[in-house]
Coordinates of C-alpha atoms and ligand atoms in Angstrom, one line a residue:
Chain A
M1 CA -154.5 -198.8 -8.5
A2 CA -154.4 -200.7 -5.3
Y3 CA -156.5 -199.2 -2.5
S4 CA -155.7 -199.6 1.2
D5 CA -158.0 -201.7 3.3
K6 CA -159.2 -198.6 5.1
V7 CA -160.1 -196.8 1.9
I8 CA -162.0 -199.9 0.7
D9 CA -163.8 -200.2 4.0
H10 CA -165.0 -196.5 3.9
Y11 CA -166.0 -197.0 0.2
N12 CA -168.0 -200.1 1.0
N13 CA -169.5 -198.8 4.2
P14 CA -169.4 -195.0 4.0
R15 CA -170.1 -193.4 7.4
N16 CA -172.6 -190.5 7.6
V17 CA -173.8 -190.2 4.1
G18 CA -176.6 -187.8 3.9
T19 CA -177.9 -184.3 4.1
L20 CA -178.5 -181.9 7.0
D21 CA -181.0 -179.0 6.7
K22 CA -178.8 -176.2 5.4
S23 CA -181.3 -173.5 6.2
K24 CA -180.8 -174.1 10.0
A25 CA -178.5 -171.5 11.6
N26 CA -176.5 -174.1 13.5
V27 CA -175.7 -176.1 10.3
G28 CA -172.6 -175.3 8.3
T29 CA -172.3 -176.5 4.7
G30 CA -169.1 -176.7 2.7
L31 CA -169.3 -177.5 -1.1
V32 CA -165.9 -177.8 -2.7
G33 CA -164.4 -179.1 -5.9
A34 CA -165.9 -178.9 -9.4
P35 CA -167.6 -181.4 -11.6
E36 CA -165.1 -180.9 -14.4
C37 CA -162.3 -181.7 -12.0
G38 CA -163.9 -185.0 -11.3
D39 CA -164.5 -184.3 -7.6
V40 CA -167.2 -182.5 -5.7
M41 CA -167.5 -182.8 -1.9
R42 CA -170.3 -181.6 0.3
L43 CA -169.7 -181.7 4.0
Q44 CA -172.1 -180.5 6.6
I45 CA -171.8 -180.0 10.4
E46 CA -174.4 -179.4 13.0
V47 CA -173.2 -177.5 16.0
D48 CA -174.7 -177.2 19.5
E49 CA -174.7 -174.2 21.9
N50 CA -171.4 -175.3 23.4
Q51 CA -169.7 -175.2 20.0
V52 CA -169.6 -179.0 19.8
I53 CA -170.2 -180.7 16.5
T54 CA -173.0 -183.1 17.2
D55 CA -173.6 -184.4 13.7
A56 CA -171.7 -184.4 10.4
K57 CA -172.8 -185.7 7.0
F58 CA -171.3 -185.8 3.6
K59 CA -172.0 -186.6 0.0
T60 CA -169.1 -187.0 -2.5
F61 CA -168.8 -187.3 -6.2
G62 CA -165.3 -188.5 -6.7
C63 CA -162.9 -191.4 -6.6
G64 CA -162.7 -194.0 -3.8
S65 CA -160.0 -192.0 -1.9
A66 CA -162.2 -188.8 -2.0
I67 CA -165.2 -190.8 -0.7
A68 CA -163.0 -192.4 2.0
S69 CA -161.5 -189.0 3.0
S70 CA -164.9 -187.3 3.4
S71 CA -166.3 -190.3 5.2
L72 CA -163.4 -190.3 7.6
A73 CA -163.7 -186.6 8.1
T74 CA -167.3 -186.9 9.3
E75 CA -166.3 -189.5 11.8
W76 CA -163.5 -187.3 13.2
L77 CA -165.7 -184.2 13.3
K78 CA -168.4 -185.6 15.5
G79 CA -167.8 -184.7 19.1
K80 CA -165.1 -182.2 18.4
T81 CA -165.5 -178.5 19.0
V82 CA -165.5 -176.2 16.0
D83 CA -162.0 -174.9 17.1
E84 CA -160.7 -178.5 17.4
A85 CA -162.1 -179.3 14.0
L86 CA -160.2 -176.4 12.4
S87 CA -157.0 -178.1 13.3
I88 CA -157.7 -181.3 11.3
D89 CA -154.9 -181.5 8.8
N90 CA -155.1 -183.2 5.4
M91 CA -151.9 -185.1 6.2
E92 CA -153.6 -186.9 9.1
I93 CA -156.2 -188.1 6.6
V94 CA -153.4 -189.3 4.3
E95 CA -151.8 -191.2 7.1
E96 CA -154.9 -192.8 8.4
L97 CA -156.0 -194.0 5.0
A98 CA -152.5 -194.7 3.7
L99 CA -153.2 -192.6 0.6
P100 CA -150.5 -192.7 -2.1
P101 CA -149.0 -189.3 -3.3
V102 CA -151.4 -189.1 -6.3
K103 CA -154.3 -189.2 -4.0
I104 CA -153.2 -186.5 -1.6
H105 CA -155.4 -183.9 -3.3
C106 CA -158.4 -186.0 -2.3
S107 CA -157.5 -185.4 1.3
V108 CA -156.8 -181.7 0.6
L109 CA -160.4 -181.5 -0.7
A110 CA -161.7 -183.0 2.6
E111 CA -159.8 -180.5 4.6
D112 CA -161.1 -177.7 2.4
A113 CA -164.6 -179.0 2.9
I114 CA -164.3 -179.0 6.7
K115 CA -162.9 -175.4 6.7
S116 CA -165.6 -174.3 4.3
A117 CA -168.4 -175.8 6.4
I118 CA -167.0 -174.2 9.5
N119 CA -166.8 -170.8 7.7
D120 CA -170.4 -171.2 6.6
Y121 CA -171.4 -171.8 10.2
R122 CA -169.3 -168.9 11.4
V123 CA -170.8 -166.4 8.9
K124 CA -174.3 -167.6 9.7
N125 CA -173.7 -166.9 13.3
G126 CA -172.2 -163.4 12.9
L127 CA -168.5 -164.4 13.1
P128 CA -166.0 -163.3 10.5
A129 CA -165.0 -165.9 8.0
L130 CA -161.5 -167.3 8.5
E131 CA -158.8 -166.8 6.0
L132 CA -158.4 -170.1 4.2
N133 CA -154.9 -169.8 3.2
N134 CA -154.2 -173.3 2.1
S135 CA -151.1 -174.6 3.9
H136 CA -151.4 -178.0 2.1
H137 CA -148.7 -180.4 1.8
Chain B
M1 CA -169.9 -221.0 -11.8
L2 CA -168.8 -217.5 -12.4
T3 CA -165.1 -216.7 -12.0
L4 CA -164.6 -213.1 -10.9
P5 CA -163.6 -210.6 -12.1
I6 CA -165.4 -211.0 -15.4
Y7 CA -163.4 -209.9 -18.4
L8 CA -165.2 -207.3 -20.5
D9 CA -162.3 -205.4 -21.8
N10 CA -161.9 -207.2 -25.1
N11 CA -161.1 -204.0 -27.0
A12 CA -157.9 -203.8 -25.0
T13 CA -157.0 -207.4 -25.7
T14 CA -158.6 -210.8 -26.1
P15 CA -157.8 -214.1 -24.5
L16 CA -155.9 -216.5 -26.7
D17 CA -158.2 -219.1 -28.3
P18 CA -157.0 -222.5 -27.2
R19 CA -157.1 -223.7 -30.8
V20 CA -154.7 -220.9 -31.7
L21 CA -152.4 -221.9 -28.9
D22 CA -152.4 -225.5 -30.1
A23 CA -151.4 -224.4 -33.6
M24 CA -148.6 -222.3 -32.2
L25 CA -147.0 -224.7 -29.7
P26 CA -145.0 -226.9 -32.1
Y27 CA -143.3 -223.8 -33.5
M28 CA -142.0 -223.0 -30.0
T29 CA -140.6 -226.4 -29.4
T30 CA -139.6 -228.9 -32.1
M31 CA -140.2 -226.7 -35.1
F32 CA -138.2 -223.7 -34.0
G33 CA -136.4 -223.0 -37.3
N34 CA -135.7 -219.5 -38.7
A35 CA -138.0 -219.0 -41.7
A36 CA -135.1 -217.3 -43.5
S37 CA -132.8 -220.4 -43.2
R38 CA -132.7 -221.8 -46.7
N39 CA -130.4 -224.7 -46.2
H40 CA -132.2 -227.2 -44.0
A41 CA -135.5 -228.7 -43.0
F42 CA -135.9 -226.5 -39.9
G43 CA -135.9 -223.4 -42.0
W44 CA -138.2 -224.9 -44.7
Q45 CA -140.7 -226.0 -42.0
A46 CA -140.8 -222.5 -40.6
E47 CA -141.1 -220.9 -44.0
E48 CA -143.9 -223.2 -44.9
A49 CA -145.8 -222.3 -41.7
V50 CA -145.4 -218.6 -42.4
D51 CA -146.6 -219.0 -45.9
Y52 CA -149.6 -220.9 -44.7
A53 CA -150.4 -218.2 -42.2
R54 CA -150.2 -215.6 -45.0
E55 CA -152.8 -217.5 -46.9
Q56 CA -155.1 -217.8 -43.9
I57 CA -154.8 -214.0 -43.4
A58 CA -155.2 -213.2 -47.1
S59 CA -158.3 -215.3 -47.2
L60 CA -159.9 -213.4 -44.4
I61 CA -159.3 -209.9 -45.8
N62 CA -159.4 -210.9 -49.5
C63 CA -155.9 -210.0 -50.6
S64 CA -152.9 -211.8 -52.0
P65 CA -150.6 -213.6 -49.5
K66 CA -147.8 -211.5 -51.0
E67 CA -149.4 -208.3 -49.7
I68 CA -149.0 -209.2 -46.0
I69 CA -146.0 -207.7 -44.1
F70 CA -145.6 -209.1 -40.7
T71 CA -144.9 -206.7 -37.8
S72 CA -144.8 -206.7 -34.0
G73 CA -148.4 -205.4 -33.9
A74 CA -150.7 -202.6 -34.9
T75 CA -148.5 -199.9 -33.4
E76 CA -145.6 -200.9 -35.6
S77 CA -147.9 -201.3 -38.6
D78 CA -149.4 -197.8 -38.0
N79 CA -145.9 -196.3 -37.8
L80 CA -144.6 -198.2 -40.8
A81 CA -147.6 -197.2 -42.9
L82 CA -147.5 -193.5 -42.0
K83 CA -143.8 -192.9 -41.8
G84 CA -143.1 -195.3 -44.7
V85 CA -145.5 -193.6 -47.1
F86 CA -144.3 -190.2 -46.0
E87 CA -140.7 -191.1 -46.9
M88 CA -141.5 -193.1 -50.0
Y89 CA -143.8 -190.5 -51.6
A90 CA -141.9 -187.4 -50.5
S91 CA -141.5 -186.3 -54.1
K92 CA -145.3 -186.3 -54.5
G93 CA -146.2 -184.3 -51.5
N94 CA -146.0 -184.0 -47.7
H95 CA -149.7 -183.7 -46.6
I96 CA -151.6 -186.4 -44.6
I97 CA -155.2 -186.3 -43.6
T98 CA -156.3 -188.1 -40.5
A99 CA -158.9 -187.7 -37.7
T100 CA -158.8 -186.7 -34.0
T101 CA -160.2 -190.0 -32.8
E102 CA -157.5 -192.1 -34.2
H103 CA -155.4 -194.4 -31.9
K104 CA -152.4 -192.8 -30.3
A105 CA -150.1 -194.9 -32.5
V106 CA -151.5 -193.0 -35.5
L107 CA -151.7 -189.6 -33.9
D108 CA -148.2 -189.8 -32.4
A109 CA -146.7 -191.0 -35.7
C110 CA -148.4 -188.0 -37.3
K111 CA -146.9 -185.7 -34.7
H112 CA -143.5 -187.2 -35.6
I113 CA -144.1 -186.6 -39.2
E114 CA -145.0 -182.9 -38.5
K115 CA -141.6 -182.6 -36.8
L116 CA -140.0 -183.8 -40.0
G117 CA -141.7 -181.1 -42.0
G118 CA -144.9 -182.9 -42.9
K119 CA -148.3 -181.3 -42.8
V120 CA -151.2 -183.1 -41.1
T121 CA -154.9 -182.3 -41.1
Y122 CA -156.8 -183.7 -38.1
L123 CA -160.4 -184.0 -39.1
P124 CA -163.0 -183.5 -36.3
V125 CA -165.8 -186.0 -35.8
N126 CA -169.5 -185.4 -35.1
A127 CA -171.4 -186.4 -32.0
E128 CA -171.8 -189.9 -33.5
G129 CA -168.0 -190.2 -33.9
L130 CA -168.1 -190.1 -37.7
I131 CA -166.0 -187.9 -39.9
D132 CA -167.7 -185.6 -42.5
L133 CA -166.9 -186.7 -46.1
Q134 CA -167.3 -183.1 -47.4
E135 CA -164.7 -181.9 -44.9
L136 CA -162.4 -184.7 -46.0
E137 CA -162.7 -183.7 -49.6
A138 CA -162.2 -180.0 -48.7
A139 CA -159.0 -180.9 -46.8
I140 CA -157.4 -182.4 -49.9
T141 CA -154.6 -180.4 -51.5
D142 CA -152.2 -181.1 -54.4
K143 CA -149.7 -182.1 -51.7
T144 CA -151.9 -184.7 -50.1
I145 CA -150.3 -188.2 -50.3
L146 CA -152.3 -190.2 -47.7
I147 CA -155.7 -190.4 -46.0
A148 CA -155.4 -192.3 -42.7
I149 CA -158.8 -193.0 -41.2
M150 CA -159.4 -195.9 -38.8
Y151 CA -161.9 -198.6 -39.7
A152 CA -163.5 -198.9 -36.3
N153 CA -162.7 -196.9 -33.1
N154 CA -161.2 -198.7 -30.1
E155 CA -163.2 -196.7 -27.5
V156 CA -166.6 -196.4 -28.9
G157 CA -166.6 -199.0 -31.7
V158 CA -167.8 -196.5 -34.3
I159 CA -167.2 -197.7 -37.9
Q160 CA -166.2 -195.0 -40.4
P161 CA -167.6 -194.9 -43.9
V162 CA -164.6 -196.7 -45.3
R163 CA -165.9 -197.3 -48.8
E164 CA -166.9 -193.7 -49.3
I165 CA -163.5 -192.5 -48.0
S166 CA -161.6 -194.8 -50.3
K167 CA -163.6 -193.6 -53.3
I168 CA -162.6 -190.0 -52.5
A169 CA -159.0 -191.1 -52.1
K170 CA -159.0 -192.9 -55.4
K171 CA -160.7 -190.1 -57.2
N172 CA -157.9 -187.8 -56.1
G173 CA -155.1 -190.2 -56.6
I174 CA -154.3 -190.4 -52.9
L175 CA -153.4 -193.5 -51.0
F176 CA -155.8 -194.7 -48.3
F177 CA -154.5 -196.3 -45.1
T178 CA -156.8 -197.7 -42.4
D179 CA -156.0 -198.9 -38.9
A180 CA -158.4 -201.9 -38.8
T181 CA -157.1 -203.3 -35.5
Q182 CA -160.6 -203.4 -34.0
A183 CA -162.4 -204.5 -37.1
V184 CA -160.4 -207.4 -38.6
G185 CA -161.8 -210.7 -37.4
K186 CA -164.9 -209.0 -36.0
I187 CA -166.7 -207.7 -39.0
P188 CA -166.2 -208.4 -42.7
V189 CA -163.2 -206.5 -44.0
D190 CA -162.5 -206.8 -47.7
V191 CA -159.6 -204.8 -49.0
E192 CA -160.8 -205.0 -52.6
A193 CA -164.4 -204.1 -52.0
D194 CA -163.4 -201.5 -49.4
G195 CA -160.8 -200.0 -51.6
I196 CA -158.0 -200.1 -49.0
D197 CA -154.3 -199.5 -50.0
L198 CA -152.7 -200.1 -46.6
M199 CA -154.2 -201.7 -43.5
A200 CA -152.9 -202.3 -40.0
F201 CA -154.1 -205.0 -37.7
S202 CA -153.0 -207.1 -34.7
A203 CA -153.4 -210.7 -33.5
H204 CA -154.1 -210.0 -29.9
K205 CA -157.4 -208.3 -30.6
M206 CA -158.8 -211.3 -32.4
Y207 CA -158.0 -214.2 -30.0
G208 CA -154.4 -214.4 -31.2
P209 CA -151.1 -213.8 -29.4
K210 CA -149.6 -210.5 -28.4
G211 CA -146.6 -209.0 -30.2
V212 CA -147.6 -209.9 -33.7
G213 CA -149.6 -208.1 -36.3
A214 CA -149.5 -207.2 -40.0
L215 CA -149.5 -204.4 -42.5
Y216 CA -151.4 -205.1 -45.7
V217 CA -149.7 -203.3 -48.5
R218 CA -151.4 -203.3 -51.9
R219 CA -149.4 -204.6 -54.8
K220 CA -151.7 -203.9 -57.8
N221 CA -153.8 -200.9 -58.8
P222 CA -151.8 -199.1 -57.5
R223 CA -148.6 -200.8 -56.5
V224 CA -147.9 -199.3 -53.1
K225 CA -144.5 -199.2 -51.4
V226 CA -143.4 -198.0 -48.0
T227 CA -139.8 -197.1 -46.9
A228 CA -138.6 -199.6 -44.3
Q229 CA -138.4 -198.1 -40.8
M230 CA -136.4 -201.0 -39.5
D231 CA -133.1 -201.7 -41.4
G232 CA -131.5 -205.1 -41.5
G233 CA -131.7 -208.4 -43.3
G234 CA -134.3 -207.2 -45.8
H235 CA -137.1 -209.5 -44.7
E236 CA -140.7 -209.0 -45.9
R237 CA -139.8 -207.7 -49.3
G238 CA -137.4 -205.3 -47.7
M239 CA -140.1 -203.4 -45.9
R240 CA -139.6 -204.9 -42.5
S241 CA -136.4 -206.5 -41.4
G242 CA -136.1 -208.9 -38.5
T243 CA -136.3 -212.6 -38.0
L244 CA -140.0 -213.6 -38.3
N245 CA -141.9 -214.4 -35.1
V246 CA -142.9 -217.8 -36.5
P247 CA -145.1 -219.0 -33.6
G248 CA -146.8 -215.6 -33.4
I249 CA -147.4 -215.5 -37.1
V250 CA -148.8 -219.1 -37.0
G251 CA -151.1 -217.8 -34.3
L252 CA -152.3 -214.8 -36.3
G253 CA -153.0 -217.1 -39.2
K254 CA -155.0 -219.5 -37.1
A255 CA -156.9 -216.7 -35.5
C256 CA -157.8 -215.4 -39.0
E257 CA -159.0 -218.8 -40.1
L258 CA -161.2 -219.2 -37.0
A259 CA -162.5 -215.6 -37.4
K260 CA -163.5 -216.4 -41.0
Q261 CA -165.3 -219.6 -40.0
E262 CA -167.0 -218.3 -36.9
M263 CA -167.6 -214.6 -37.5
E264 CA -171.3 -214.9 -38.5
A265 CA -172.3 -217.1 -35.6
D266 CA -170.1 -215.1 -33.1
T267 CA -171.6 -211.8 -34.2
A268 CA -175.1 -213.0 -33.8
R269 CA -174.5 -214.3 -30.3
I270 CA -172.2 -211.5 -29.1
S271 CA -174.4 -208.7 -30.4
A272 CA -177.5 -210.1 -28.8
M273 CA -175.6 -210.1 -25.4
R274 CA -174.3 -206.6 -26.0
D275 CA -177.8 -205.3 -26.9
R276 CA -179.2 -206.9 -23.8
L277 CA -176.5 -205.4 -21.6
E278 CA -177.0 -202.0 -23.2
K279 CA -180.8 -202.1 -22.9
E280 CA -180.7 -203.0 -19.3
L281 CA -178.1 -200.4 -18.4
L282 CA -180.0 -197.7 -20.2
T283 CA -182.9 -198.2 -17.8
L284 CA -180.8 -196.3 -15.3
E285 CA -181.8 -192.7 -15.5
E286 CA -179.3 -190.3 -17.1
S287 CA -177.3 -192.9 -18.9
Y288 CA -176.2 -192.4 -22.5
V289 CA -174.6 -194.5 -25.2
N290 CA -171.5 -192.8 -26.6
G291 CA -171.1 -192.8 -30.4
S292 CA -173.2 -194.1 -33.2
R293 CA -175.3 -197.1 -32.4
E294 CA -176.0 -197.8 -36.0
H295 CA -172.4 -197.7 -37.4
R296 CA -170.8 -199.7 -34.6
L297 CA -168.9 -202.9 -33.9
P298 CA -171.2 -205.7 -32.7
H299 CA -169.3 -206.4 -29.4
V300 CA -168.7 -202.9 -27.9
S301 CA -170.8 -200.6 -25.8
N302 CA -169.6 -197.4 -24.3
I303 CA -172.0 -195.8 -21.8
S304 CA -171.8 -192.7 -19.6
F305 CA -173.6 -192.6 -16.3
K306 CA -174.1 -189.0 -15.4
Y307 CA -173.5 -187.7 -11.9
V308 CA -171.1 -190.6 -10.9
E309 CA -167.4 -190.2 -11.1
G310 CA -165.4 -192.5 -13.3
E311 CA -162.8 -193.7 -10.8
G312 CA -165.3 -194.2 -8.1
L313 CA -167.4 -196.1 -10.6
M314 CA -164.4 -198.3 -11.5
M315 CA -164.0 -199.1 -7.8
G316 CA -167.7 -200.0 -7.5
V317 CA -167.5 -202.4 -10.5
K318 CA -164.5 -204.1 -9.1
D319 CA -165.8 -207.5 -10.2
L320 CA -165.7 -206.5 -13.8
A321 CA -162.6 -205.9 -15.9
V322 CA -163.7 -202.9 -18.0
S323 CA -162.2 -199.6 -19.2
S324 CA -163.2 -196.1 -18.2
G325 CA -163.0 -192.9 -20.0
S326 CA -161.4 -191.4 -17.0
A327 CA -157.8 -191.2 -16.1
C328 CA -158.1 -189.5 -12.8
T329 CA -154.8 -190.3 -11.1
S330 CA -153.9 -186.8 -10.0
A331 CA -155.3 -183.3 -9.5
S332 CA -155.1 -182.8 -13.3
L333 CA -157.6 -185.1 -14.9
E334 CA -157.4 -186.1 -18.5
P335 CA -160.6 -187.5 -19.8
S336 CA -160.6 -189.6 -22.9
Y337 CA -159.7 -187.5 -26.0
V338 CA -162.0 -189.7 -28.1
L339 CA -165.0 -189.0 -26.0
K340 CA -164.1 -185.3 -25.9
A341 CA -163.8 -185.3 -29.7
L342 CA -167.4 -186.6 -29.8
G343 CA -168.4 -183.5 -27.8
L344 CA -168.8 -185.0 -24.4
S345 CA -168.2 -182.7 -21.4
D346 CA -165.4 -183.7 -19.1
D347 CA -167.7 -185.0 -16.4
L348 CA -169.7 -187.2 -18.9
A349 CA -166.4 -188.5 -20.3
H350 CA -165.1 -189.3 -16.9
S351 CA -168.2 -191.3 -16.0
S352 CA -168.1 -193.6 -18.9
L353 CA -167.5 -197.4 -19.0
R354 CA -166.5 -199.4 -22.1
F355 CA -167.8 -202.9 -22.3
G356 CA -166.1 -205.1 -24.8
L357 CA -167.5 -208.6 -25.2
S358 CA -165.8 -211.6 -26.8
R359 CA -166.4 -215.0 -28.2
F360 CA -166.0 -216.4 -24.7
T361 CA -168.5 -214.1 -23.0
T362 CA -171.5 -215.9 -21.5
D363 CA -175.1 -214.9 -20.8
E364 CA -174.5 -215.6 -17.1
E365 CA -171.6 -213.1 -17.1
I366 CA -173.8 -210.5 -18.8
D367 CA -176.5 -211.0 -16.1
F368 CA -173.9 -210.5 -13.4
A369 CA -172.5 -207.4 -15.1
I370 CA -175.9 -205.8 -15.5
N371 CA -176.7 -206.2 -11.8
H372 CA -173.2 -205.2 -10.7
V373 CA -173.2 -202.0 -12.7
K374 CA -176.8 -201.1 -11.7
E375 CA -175.9 -201.5 -8.0
A376 CA -172.7 -199.5 -8.2
V377 CA -174.3 -196.6 -10.1
T378 CA -177.2 -196.5 -7.7
K379 CA -175.1 -196.6 -4.7
L380 CA -172.7 -193.9 -6.0
R381 CA -175.6 -191.6 -6.9
E382 CA -177.0 -191.9 -3.4
M383 CA -173.6 -190.7 -2.3
S384 CA -173.3 -188.0 -5.0
P385 CA -174.1 -184.3 -4.2
L386 CA -174.5 -183.7 -7.9
W387 CA -177.2 -186.4 -8.2
E388 CA -179.0 -184.8 -5.2
M389 CA -178.9 -181.4 -6.9
F390 CA -180.1 -182.8 -10.2
K391 CA -183.0 -184.5 -8.4
E392 CA -183.9 -181.2 -6.8
G393 CA -183.9 -179.5 -10.2
I394 CA -180.8 -177.4 -9.5
D395 CA -178.9 -176.4 -12.7
L396 CA -175.3 -177.4 -12.0
N397 CA -174.0 -174.8 -14.4
S398 CA -175.6 -172.1 -12.2
I399 CA -173.3 -173.0 -9.3
E400 CA -170.0 -171.2 -8.8
W401 CA -167.6 -174.1 -8.3
A402 CA -164.5 -173.5 -6.2
E403 CA -162.0 -175.1 -8.5
H404 CA -159.0 -176.4 -6.7
Ligands
LIG1 C1 -157.2 -199.0 -33.1 C2 -156.0 -199.5 -32.6 N1 -154.8 -199.3 -33.2 C3 -153.6 -199.7 -32.7 C4 -153.6 -200.5 -31.6 C5 -152.2 -201.0 -31.1 O1 -152.1 -202.3 -31.3 P1 -150.9 -203.2 -30.8 O2 -151.2 -203.4 -29.3 O3 -150.9 -204.4 -31.5 O4 -149.6 -202.4 -31.0 C6 -154.7 -200.7 -30.9 C7 -154.7 -201.5 -29.6 O5 -154.6 -200.9 -28.5 C8 -156.0 -200.2 -31.4 O6 -157.1 -200.5 -30.8
LIG2 S1 -161.1 -187.3 -6.6 FE1 -159.7 -187.3 -8.3 S2 -158.2 -188.7 -7.6 FE2 -159.5 -188.6 -5.9

């Protein structure tokens, strides 16, 4: 399988690999996927009092496209408000990384991880969890 | 100087030995005759070359040259053996015993036979990849006509107890067929001592050309026959029609001759490199050799690196040409059925690499491979949430995974 230059770049130089303190109230953690499926993504956001995401970290067990999708997601998340982050669509990731059709599910996983991290943050801060009806492509 | 990527996928195919190419070339240019042309020198030359190749092959596997049927490769030989015996011995029975770790060519030919009304028993293997001889005996019925168990497995290199299997077959008056594609030319294979009735093998796994192989069919004690699966001019004693691939056959013959001469020295050198590679890679935590290490081909090592994903790993070892137990190309992953048959969980099967060394592998290449794999595994683990959880002592089975 030929990977795009952008996927290779994120794979070789992943941005924001790491772990945030998940016990903090302003940190949201999303853990999606399953080991048997061959992909597990953990994405974390740290949010300031203005609802702006100041930091984002990921760790991914998965193929190069899954690693690149989550790495790219953390780049995009930083500086966005939580509401803005909610509108990140997996197809934007597909386009940016030039993922082939068989790798679309890797981007879906990244979108799921973002939403799941935001929900974790919301629930921790007394907000209702959002319905994650997956409108994936 | 190392040339990248380094080829360590010699169970998939081997490079052509230059000496084999030299032997083949004249039969592609000036000596192009049809081995079945009886009326002129071109035909005689070709026939002579084919007969010489038969002798070279027979000498490697200890059979008579007359017992070699040339085919297009092991896939065809597997099909001819299974379907040919099923048809030829229909009046004796319709039951075949094989194993779950066989090559697809055997398994799918068996599936085909089942559609034709045949009965097939697929024996399981243990964690080492070996079949249980008692289970084999227990599976035999009065309708059993064939036992089809491979000599050595292509994914893990595990060698089955061929002599014990053939004894059981003989005792019960059943034919024994073995797919020896991975074994012939690599370890001593002797159809007499091993008690083999039919045997498939292929040139391109032993430094010969692609598209040519053979089926050994015993002619004495007992005399075995297979029904042709390719109708035509009645070549190869009527068992396989089609103009012989003379240059390919010459290549297979030469490859067998070289294997016989060099097997001992090759094995000593290659297995020392394989053992070094394996020892070094096992210094990585949570890495495991798949299949028996005792009953194994000398040039193969299949290792799982827990907590890294197969495809990501393949990308990390891009300077090596190796195979992985993973086939993650879509949302539905299908890990290697061979590794699953050995009892590996899906994630361990996905995170496996198969290293296959050859006559042409060098120590320098192995040094490079060791470092490259260690770096990739370490890097991917630093990126892996599963590795982090493992290191924190979290039981991954205790987590409710959100399957997608
Ligand atoms: C055990 C085994 N059987 C059969 C085959 C098929 O051989 P060929 O490529 O010659 O058809 C292979 C090679 O992939 C093999 O490893
Ligand atoms: S994680 Fe399975 S293909 Fe990307």
